[in-house]
CSV table of C-alpha atoms in Angstrom, one decimal:
chain,number,residue,atom,x,y,z
A,157,MET,CA,148.1,126.5,88.9
A,158,GLU,CA,146.6,130.0,88.4
A,159,TYR,CA,143.7,128.6,86.3
A,160,GLY,CA,142.9,126.0,89.0
A,161,MET,CA,142.9,128.8,91.7
A,162,TRP,CA,140.5,131.0,89.6
A,163,GLY,CA,138.2,128.0,89.0
A,164,ARG,CA,138.0,127.3,92.7
A,165,LEU,CA,137.2,131.0,93.4
A,166,ARG,CA,134.5,131.0,90.7
A,167,ARG,CA,132.9,127.9,92.3
A,168,MET,CA,133.1,129.4,95.8
A,169,SER,CA,131.7,132.7,94.4
A,170,ALA,CA,128.8,130.8,92.9
A,171,LEU,CA,128.1,129.0,96.1
A,172,VAL,CA,128.1,132.3,98.0
A,173,TRP,CA,125.7,133.8,95.5
A,174,ILE,CA,123.3,130.9,95.5
A,175,ALA,CA,123.3,130.7,99.3
A,176,SER,CA,122.8,134.5,99.6
A,177,VAL,CA,119.9,134.5,97.2
A,178,SER,CA,118.3,131.6,99.1
A,179,LEU,CA,118.7,133.5,102.4
A,180,VAL,CA,117.1,136.6,101.0
A,181,VAL,CA,114.2,134.6,99.7
A,182,TRP,CA,113.7,133.0,103.1
A,183,LEU,CA,113.8,136.3,104.9
A,184,TRP,CA,111.1,137.5,102.5
A,185,LEU,CA,109.0,134.4,103.0
A,186,LEU,CA,109.4,134.9,106.8
A,187,LEU,CA,108.0,138.4,106.7
A,188,GLY,CA,106.3,139.0,103.4
A,189,GLN,CA,104.2,136.0,102.6
A,190,GLY,CA,101.3,136.6,104.9
A,191,PHE,CA,103.0,135.0,107.9
A,192,PHE,CA,102.0,131.7,106.3
A,193,TRP,CA,104.0,129.7,108.8
A,194,ARG,CA,101.9,130.8,111.7
A,195,THR,CA,99.1,128.4,112.8
A,196,ASP,CA,96.8,130.9,114.5
A,197,GLN,CA,94.1,131.2,111.9
A,198,ARG,CA,91.3,129.3,113.7
A,199,LEU,CA,87.5,129.8,113.6
A,200,PRO,CA,86.7,133.5,114.1
A,201,PRO,CA,84.9,134.7,117.2
A,202,ARG,CA,81.3,133.4,117.3
A,203,ALA,CA,78.3,133.4,119.7
A,204,ALA,CA,75.2,131.4,120.1
A,205,LEU,CA,72.4,132.3,117.7
A,206,GLU,CA,68.8,133.1,118.5
A,207,HIS,CA,67.7,131.2,115.4
A,208,TRP,CA,69.7,128.3,114.0
A,209,PRO,CA,69.3,127.9,110.3
A,210,ASP,CA,68.6,124.6,108.5
A,211,VAL,CA,71.7,122.8,107.2
A,212,ALA,CA,72.1,119.9,104.8
A,213,VAL,CA,75.2,117.8,105.1
A,214,VAL,CA,76.4,116.4,101.8
A,215,VAL,CA,79.0,113.5,101.9
A,216,PRO,CA,80.3,112.2,98.6
A,217,ALA,CA,81.5,108.6,99.1
A,218,ARG,CA,83.1,106.1,96.7
A,219,ASP,CA,84.5,102.9,98.2
A,220,GLU,CA,84.7,104.3,101.7
A,221,ALA,CA,83.7,101.3,103.8
A,222,GLU,CA,87.2,101.3,105.5
A,223,VAL,CA,86.8,104.8,107.0
A,224,LEU,CA,83.0,105.2,107.4
A,225,PRO,CA,82.9,103.5,110.9
A,226,SER,CA,85.3,106.1,112.2
A,227,SER,CA,83.7,109.2,110.5
A,228,LEU,CA,80.0,108.8,109.8
A,229,PRO,CA,79.0,108.3,113.5
A,230,SER,CA,80.6,111.7,114.3
A,231,LEU,CA,78.2,113.4,111.8
A,232,LEU,CA,75.2,111.5,113.0
A,233,ALA,CA,76.0,112.6,116.6
A,234,GLN,CA,76.2,116.4,115.8
A,235,ASP,CA,74.8,118.5,118.6
A,236,TYR,CA,73.1,121.1,116.4
A,237,PRO,CA,70.2,123.2,117.8
A,238,GLY,CA,68.6,123.6,114.4
A,239,ARG,CA,67.4,121.2,111.7
A,240,ALA,CA,70.1,119.2,110.0
A,241,GLU,CA,70.0,116.2,107.6
A,242,ILE,CA,72.7,114.1,106.1
A,243,PHE,CA,72.8,113.1,102.4
A,244,LEU,CA,75.5,110.4,101.7
A,245,VAL,CA,76.0,110.0,98.0
A,246,ASP,CA,77.2,106.5,97.2
A,247,ASP,CA,79.1,107.1,94.0
A,248,GLY,CA,79.3,103.7,92.4
A,249,SER,CA,81.0,102.0,95.3
A,250,SER,CA,81.9,98.3,95.1
A,251,ASP,CA,82.6,97.7,98.8
A,252,GLY,CA,79.2,98.1,100.3
A,253,THR,CA,79.6,101.8,101.3
A,254,GLY,CA,75.9,102.5,101.0
A,255,GLU,CA,74.7,99.5,103.0
A,256,LEU,CA,77.3,100.2,105.7
A,257,ALA,CA,76.2,103.8,106.0
A,258,ARG,CA,72.6,102.7,106.5
A,259,SER,CA,73.5,100.2,109.1
A,260,LEU,CA,75.6,102.8,111.0
A,261,ALA,CA,72.7,105.2,111.0
A,262,GLU,CA,70.4,102.5,112.4
A,263,ARG,CA,72.9,101.6,115.1
A,264,CYS,CA,74.0,105.1,116.1
A,265,GLY,CA,70.8,107.1,115.6
A,266,GLY,CA,71.2,110.9,115.6
A,267,LEU,CA,70.7,113.1,112.5
A,268,PRO,CA,68.5,111.7,109.7
A,269,LEU,CA,70.5,110.1,107.0
A,270,SER,CA,69.6,109.5,103.3
A,271,VAL,CA,71.8,107.3,101.1
A,272,VAL,CA,71.5,108.0,97.4
A,273,SER,CA,73.3,107.1,94.2
A,274,PRO,CA,73.9,109.4,91.3
A,275,GLY,CA,74.5,106.8,88.6
A,276,GLU,CA,77.4,106.9,86.2
A,277,PRO,CA,78.9,110.4,85.8
A,278,GLU,CA,78.3,112.4,82.6
A,279,ALA,CA,81.2,113.4,80.5
A,280,GLY,CA,83.2,116.4,81.8
A,281,TRP,CA,82.7,115.8,85.5
A,282,THR,CA,85.8,115.0,87.6
A,283,GLY,CA,86.5,113.6,91.0
A,284,LYS,CA,83.7,113.8,93.6
A,285,LEU,CA,82.0,116.8,91.9
A,286,TRP,CA,79.4,114.5,90.1
A,287,ALA,CA,78.4,113.1,93.5
A,288,LEU,CA,78.3,116.6,95.0
A,289,ARG,CA,76.0,117.7,92.2
A,290,HIS,CA,73.6,115.0,92.9
A,291,GLY,CA,73.7,115.5,96.7
A,292,ILE,CA,73.4,119.3,96.5
A,293,ALA,CA,70.4,119.0,94.2
A,294,LEU,CA,68.6,116.7,96.7
A,295,ALA,CA,69.6,118.8,99.6
A,296,ARG,CA,68.3,122.0,98.1
A,297,ALA,CA,64.8,120.4,97.8
A,298,ARG,CA,64.8,120.8,101.6
A,299,GLU,CA,65.6,124.5,101.2
A,300,PRO,CA,68.4,124.7,103.7
A,301,GLU,CA,70.2,127.9,104.4
A,302,TYR,CA,73.6,126.2,104.5
A,303,LEU,CA,75.3,123.2,102.9
A,304,LEU,CA,78.1,121.4,104.8
A,305,LEU,CA,80.2,119.6,102.2
A,306,THR,CA,82.4,117.1,104.0
A,307,ASP,CA,84.4,114.1,102.8
A,308,ALA,CA,83.7,110.6,103.9
A,309,ASP,CA,86.9,110.3,105.8
A,310,ILE,CA,86.4,113.4,108.0
A,311,ALA,CA,85.5,112.9,111.7
A,312,HIS,CA,83.8,115.9,113.3
A,313,ALA,CA,83.7,116.9,117.0
A,314,PRO,CA,80.1,116.9,118.3
A,315,ASP,CA,79.9,120.7,118.2
A,316,SER,CA,81.6,121.1,114.8
A,317,LEU,CA,78.5,122.0,112.8
A,318,ARG,CA,77.3,124.4,115.4
A,319,GLU,CA,80.6,126.2,115.5
A,320,LEU,CA,80.8,126.4,111.7
A,321,VAL,CA,77.4,127.9,111.4
A,322,ALA,CA,78.0,130.4,114.2
A,323,ALA,CA,81.3,131.5,112.6
A,324,ALA,CA,79.6,131.9,109.2
A,325,ARG,CA,76.7,133.9,110.6
A,326,GLY,CA,78.8,136.0,113.0
A,327,GLY,CA,81.4,136.9,110.4
A,328,GLY,CA,79.1,137.3,107.5
A,329,PHE,CA,80.9,134.6,105.5
A,330,ASP,CA,79.5,132.8,102.5
A,331,LEU,CA,82.0,130.0,102.8
A,332,VAL,CA,83.8,128.8,105.9
A,333,SER,CA,86.3,126.0,105.5
A,334,GLN,CA,88.6,124.2,107.9
A,335,MET,CA,91.7,122.4,107.0
A,336,ALA,CA,91.1,119.0,108.7
A,337,ARG,CA,94.0,117.6,110.8
A,338,LEU,CA,95.3,114.8,108.6
A,339,ARG,CA,96.4,111.5,110.1
A,340,VAL,CA,100.0,111.2,111.2
A,341,ALA,CA,100.6,107.7,112.5
A,342,SER,CA,103.1,106.1,110.1
A,343,GLY,CA,106.7,107.3,109.6
A,344,TRP,CA,105.9,108.5,106.1
A,345,GLU,CA,102.9,110.4,107.3
A,346,ARG,CA,104.9,112.1,110.0
A,347,LEU,CA,107.5,113.1,107.4
A,348,ILE,CA,105.1,114.3,104.6
A,349,VAL,CA,101.7,115.3,106.0
A,350,PRO,CA,102.6,118.3,108.1
A,351,ALA,CA,104.7,119.5,105.2
A,352,PHE,CA,101.8,119.1,102.8
A,353,VAL,CA,99.7,121.6,104.9
A,354,TYR,CA,102.8,123.9,105.3
A,355,PHE,CA,103.3,124.1,101.6
A,356,PHE,CA,99.6,124.7,101.0
A,357,ALA,CA,99.6,127.5,103.5
A,358,GLN,CA,102.7,129.0,101.8
A,359,LEU,CA,100.9,128.9,98.4
A,360,TYR,CA,97.7,130.2,99.8
A,361,PRO,CA,98.4,132.2,103.0
A,362,PHE,CA,95.4,131.9,105.3
A,363,ARG,CA,95.7,135.6,106.4
A,364,TRP,CA,95.5,136.8,102.8
A,365,ILE,CA,92.4,134.7,102.2
A,366,ASN,CA,90.7,135.9,105.4
A,367,ALA,CA,91.5,139.6,105.0
A,368,ARG,CA,88.9,142.2,104.2
A,369,ARG,CA,90.8,142.8,101.0
A,370,PRO,CA,91.8,139.3,100.1
A,371,ARG,CA,95.0,138.6,98.2
A,372,ALA,CA,94.5,134.8,97.8
A,373,THR,CA,91.5,132.4,97.5
A,374,ALA,CA,91.3,128.8,98.6
A,375,ALA,CA,89.3,126.3,100.6
A,376,ALA,CA,89.9,122.8,102.1
A,377,GLY,CA,87.5,120.4,100.5
A,378,GLY,CA,87.2,118.1,103.5
A,379,CYS,CA,85.1,120.6,105.5
A,380,VAL,CA,83.3,123.4,103.7
A,381,LEU,CA,80.2,125.2,105.0
A,382,LEU,CA,78.6,127.0,102.1
A,383,ARG,CA,75.6,129.3,102.1
A,384,THR,CA,73.1,127.9,99.7
A,385,GLU,CA,72.4,131.2,98.2
A,386,ALA,CA,76.1,131.8,97.5
A,387,ALA,CA,76.3,128.3,95.9
A,388,VAL,CA,73.4,129.1,93.5
A,389,ARG,CA,74.9,132.5,92.7
A,390,ALA,CA,78.3,130.9,91.9
A,391,GLY,CA,76.8,128.0,90.0
A,392,ILE,CA,78.3,125.4,92.3
A,393,PRO,CA,79.1,122.7,91.4
A,394,ASP,CA,78.4,123.0,87.7
A,395,ALA,CA,80.7,125.9,87.3
A,396,VAL,CA,83.7,123.9,88.5
A,397,ARG,CA,82.7,120.4,87.1
A,398,GLN,CA,86.0,119.9,85.3
A,399,ALA,CA,88.2,121.0,88.3
A,400,VAL,CA,90.7,118.5,89.6
A,401,ILE,CA,91.6,120.8,92.5
A,402,ASP,CA,87.9,121.3,93.3
A,403,ASP,CA,88.2,123.0,96.7
A,404,VAL,CA,90.2,125.9,95.4
A,405,SER,CA,87.9,126.2,92.4
A,406,VAL,CA,84.8,126.3,94.6
A,407,ALA,CA,86.3,129.0,96.8
A,408,ARG,CA,87.3,131.0,93.7
A,409,ALA,CA,83.8,130.7,92.2
A,410,VAL,CA,82.2,131.9,95.4
A,411,ARG,CA,84.5,134.9,95.7
A,412,THR,CA,84.3,135.8,92.1
A,413,SER,CA,80.5,136.0,92.5
A,414,GLY,CA,80.8,138.4,95.4
A,415,GLY,CA,80.9,136.0,98.3
A,416,ARG,CA,83.2,136.2,101.4
A,417,VAL,CA,85.5,133.3,102.1
A,418,TRP,CA,87.3,132.2,105.3
A,419,LEU,CA,89.9,129.3,105.7
A,420,GLY,CA,91.7,128.2,108.8
A,421,LEU,CA,93.2,125.2,110.6
A,422,ALA,CA,90.8,122.9,112.5
A,423,ASP,CA,91.3,121.8,116.0
A,424,ARG,CA,88.6,119.1,116.2
A,425,VAL,CA,88.0,118.1,112.6
A,426,ASP,CA,90.2,115.2,111.7
A,427,SER,CA,90.8,113.0,108.6
A,428,VAL,CA,90.8,109.3,109.5
A,429,ARG,CA,92.1,108.2,106.1
A,430,PRO,CA,95.4,106.2,106.5
A,431,TYR,CA,98.4,106.8,104.2
A,432,PRO,CA,100.8,104.3,105.6
A,433,LEU,CA,103.1,103.9,102.6
A,434,LEU,CA,105.1,106.5,100.6
A,435,ALA,CA,103.2,105.2,97.5
A,436,ASP,CA,99.9,106.2,99.1
A,437,LEU,CA,101.1,109.8,99.8
A,438,TRP,CA,102.8,110.0,96.4
A,439,ARG,CA,99.4,109.3,94.7
A,440,MET,CA,97.6,111.8,96.8
A,441,VAL,CA,100.1,114.6,95.8
A,442,SER,CA,100.8,113.7,92.2
A,443,ARG,CA,97.1,113.4,91.4
A,444,SER,CA,96.7,117.1,91.2
A,445,ALA,CA,100.2,118.6,91.4
A,446,TYR,CA,100.5,119.4,87.7
A,447,ALA,CA,97.0,120.7,87.6
A,448,GLN,CA,98.0,123.2,90.2
A,449,LEU,CA,100.7,124.4,87.7
A,450,ARG,CA,98.0,124.8,85.1
A,451,HIS,CA,99.6,122.0,83.0
A,452,ASN,CA,102.2,124.5,81.8
A,453,PRO,CA,105.7,123.2,81.2
A,454,LEU,CA,107.3,126.6,81.8
A,455,VAL,CA,105.6,126.9,85.1
A,456,LEU,CA,106.8,123.4,85.9
A,457,LEU,CA,110.4,124.3,85.1
A,458,GLY,CA,110.1,127.5,87.2
A,459,THR,CA,108.6,125.5,90.1
A,460,VAL,CA,111.4,122.9,90.0
A,461,ALA,CA,114.0,125.7,90.0
A,462,GLY,CA,112.2,127.5,92.7
A,463,LEU,CA,112.0,124.5,95.0
A,464,ALA,CA,115.6,123.7,94.4
A,465,LEU,CA,116.7,127.3,95.2
A,466,VAL,CA,114.4,127.7,98.3
A,467,TYR,CA,114.5,124.3,99.9
A,468,LEU,CA,117.5,122.3,98.5
A,469,ALA,CA,120.1,125.1,98.2
A,470,PRO,CA,120.4,126.0,101.9
A,471,PRO,CA,121.6,122.6,103.2
A,472,VAL,CA,123.6,121.9,100.0
A,473,THR,CA,125.5,125.3,100.1
A,474,PHE,CA,126.0,124.9,103.8
A,475,ALA,CA,127.7,121.5,103.4
A,476,ALA,CA,129.5,122.5,100.3
A,477,GLY,CA,130.7,125.8,101.9
A,478,LEU,CA,132.1,123.8,104.9
A,479,ALA,CA,133.8,121.4,102.5
A,480,ALA,CA,135.3,124.0,100.3
A,481,GLY,CA,136.3,126.4,103.1
A,482,SER,CA,133.9,129.1,102.0
A,483,ALA,CA,132.7,130.8,105.1
A,484,GLY,CA,130.3,133.0,103.2
A,485,ALA,CA,128.5,130.1,101.6
A,486,ALA,CA,128.4,128.1,104.8
A,487,TRP,CA,127.0,131.1,106.8
A,488,ALA,CA,124.4,132.1,104.3
A,489,GLY,CA,123.3,128.6,103.6
A,490,GLY,CA,123.2,127.7,107.3
A,491,LEU,CA,121.2,130.8,108.1
A,492,ALA,CA,118.7,130.1,105.3
A,493,TRP,CA,118.3,126.5,106.6
A,494,LEU,CA,117.8,127.9,110.1
A,495,VAL,CA,115.1,130.3,109.0
A,496,MET,CA,113.4,127.5,107.0
A,497,THR,CA,113.5,125.2,110.1
A,498,GLY,CA,112.1,127.9,112.3
A,499,THR,CA,109.1,128.5,110.1
A,500,TYR,CA,108.3,124.8,110.1
A,501,LEU,CA,108.2,124.4,113.9
A,502,PRO,CA,104.6,125.8,114.4
A,503,MET,CA,103.1,123.3,111.9
A,504,LEU,CA,104.9,120.4,113.6
A,505,ARG,CA,103.5,121.6,117.0
A,506,HIS,CA,100.0,121.8,115.4
A,507,TYR,CA,100.5,118.2,114.4
A,508,ARG,CA,102.0,117.2,117.7
A,509,GLN,CA,105.1,115.9,116.1
A,510,PRO,CA,108.7,115.9,117.3
A,511,LEU,CA,110.4,119.3,116.6
A,512,ALA,CA,113.5,117.4,115.6
A,513,LEU,CA,111.8,116.7,112.2
A,514,ALA,CA,112.0,120.4,111.3
A,515,PRO,CA,115.5,120.2,109.7
A,516,THR,CA,114.4,117.4,107.5
A,517,LEU,CA,112.1,119.7,105.5
A,518,PRO,CA,114.5,120.0,102.5
A,519,PHE,CA,114.3,116.2,102.1
A,520,THR,CA,110.5,116.3,102.2
A,521,ALA,CA,110.6,119.2,99.7
A,522,LEU,CA,112.7,117.0,97.4
A,523,LEU,CA,110.1,114.3,97.5
A,524,TYR,CA,107.4,116.9,96.6
A,525,LEU,CA,109.5,118.1,93.7
A,526,LEU,CA,109.7,114.5,92.4
A,527,MET,CA,106.0,114.0,92.9
A,528,THR,CA,105.3,117.1,90.9
A,529,VAL,CA,107.5,116.0,88.1
A,530,ASP,CA,105.9,112.6,88.2
A,531,SER,CA,102.5,114.3,88.0
A,532,ALA,CA,103.6,116.0,84.8
A,533,VAL,CA,105.0,112.8,83.3
A,534,GLN,CA,101.6,111.0,84.0
A,535,HIS,CA,99.8,113.9,82.3
A,536,TYR,CA,101.9,113.7,79.1
A,537,ARG,CA,101.5,110.0,79.0
A,538,GLY,CA,97.8,110.6,78.6
A,539,ARG,CA,96.8,109.1,81.9
A,540,GLY,CA,95.3,112.3,83.3
A,541,ALA,CA,94.2,112.9,86.8
A,542,ALA,CA,92.9,109.8,88.7
A,543,TRP,CA,90.4,109.6,91.5
A,544,LYS,CA,89.0,106.5,93.2
A,545,GLY,CA,89.7,104.3,90.2
A,546,ARG,CA,88.5,106.9,87.6
A,547,THR,CA,90.9,108.5,85.2
A,548,TYR,CA,90.3,111.9,83.6
A,549,ALA,CA,92.3,112.4,80.5
A,550,ARG,CA,91.3,116.0,80.1
A,551,PRO,CA,91.8,118.1,83.2
A,552,GLU,CA,89.9,121.2,84.1
A,553,ALA,CA,89.5,123.8,81.4
A,554,ALA,CA,89.7,126.7,83.8
A,555,PRO,CA,92.9,126.8,85.9
A,556,GLU,CA,92.9,127.4,89.6
A,557,GLN,CA,94.5,130.6,90.4
A,558,ARG,CA,95.4,132.6,93.4
C-alpha cells in the first residue's frame, strides 16, 4: 500500500514538474522571443520618390500552368512609375507554362514580359535557384537597380512593386521581403497554414530581423525585393546554389556581405497555390524540415523533445492532472495551454480564421513534429530534398543559421 502511494506521488510530482517547466517556457516565449506572436511587422513608412529606379522582376516557374492565370496578370498590371520588366524562367515545364505565360501577356498587356528557358540544371543546384540564376543574369543585362524575386504562385496588388521599392529606398534596405498570405480554403489549410507562419515567426522573430542590431536573419522567398548591387556583392544566387531553404540562405548572404534586411507580413501579396489535402501540406513542410535542422540527428532529437515539452505537455498535463487529482499539474498545464492559445490568436486574425482554432495548436504541432521526423527518414533513405519532381540527394553544404 505504501509503495503504491509513493508511486502515485512520484507520478504526480513528475506531472507538476513537466507542467511547470512548460509554463515557464511559455512565459519566456511570450515576453523574451522578440514578441514573435505579434503581427504588426508590416512594410515600414515610405513616401513617393522623385525618381523611381528600374526594376527587373524574375519569376522562376516549373509546371505552373494551374496558378499562372491567377498570379501573372497581377504582375503584368503593376502600377509602377519607373521602368519595370518581367522575366519568367520556364524551368523545364511539361504543362505548357511558357506558352500560357506568353498568351496571358498578349491578352492582359501591361509590363513587358520575356519567357526564357535555362535548360537542364548543372550539378549542385537545388530547387528554383538554377532558374533564378538564369533569370537574374538576363535581368542584369538591363542594369536594373532592383530585382524582384517572386514565385509563380504569388499574386500582387497593383501597387505592390511601388510600395516595395519605396520601402527599400526610404529605409535604406538592401533586401525587403514580405511573407505572402498563403491560401486558407480547405479544412487542412485552415488548421496548418496559419501555424506554419506562426512557427516560422517563432524561429525567426521579425522584430529581431528588422532591428538596427539584428539578432536573426531570414526572408520569405515568395516576395523578395533585392538591390542588384547587394546581390552582386553577396554572390547571389551562386553563393547559395545548394540551399534547400533558399530564402533564408539568400537573406543570410546579403546580411553577411554588409546588407540590411527587412521581413514582415504582407497585406496584399497572396499565394494562390492550393494545398487541399494533408498530403500536399505534408510534402511542403517535410521537403525542407530536416535541412532546417542541419541534418543533425542530435538537433532532431532536441527538436522533438522541445516540441513535446512546449506544445504537447500543456494539454497532456492539464488532462492528466485533472484525472489524477493533481491541482498543481492541472493549473500549470492549463495556464501554459492558455498562454499558447493567446499567442496564436493574432496569427489567426491575420488569416481571418475562427479564433476557436487557437486551442488546437498542440494537435497541429504534433503534425509538424511527425512531418519533421518524416523529413529525416526520407533523408536517411537517400531520397534527399525534392522540388517539382526533382530530387537532390545531397542537400546544401552550408547550413542555414539564425
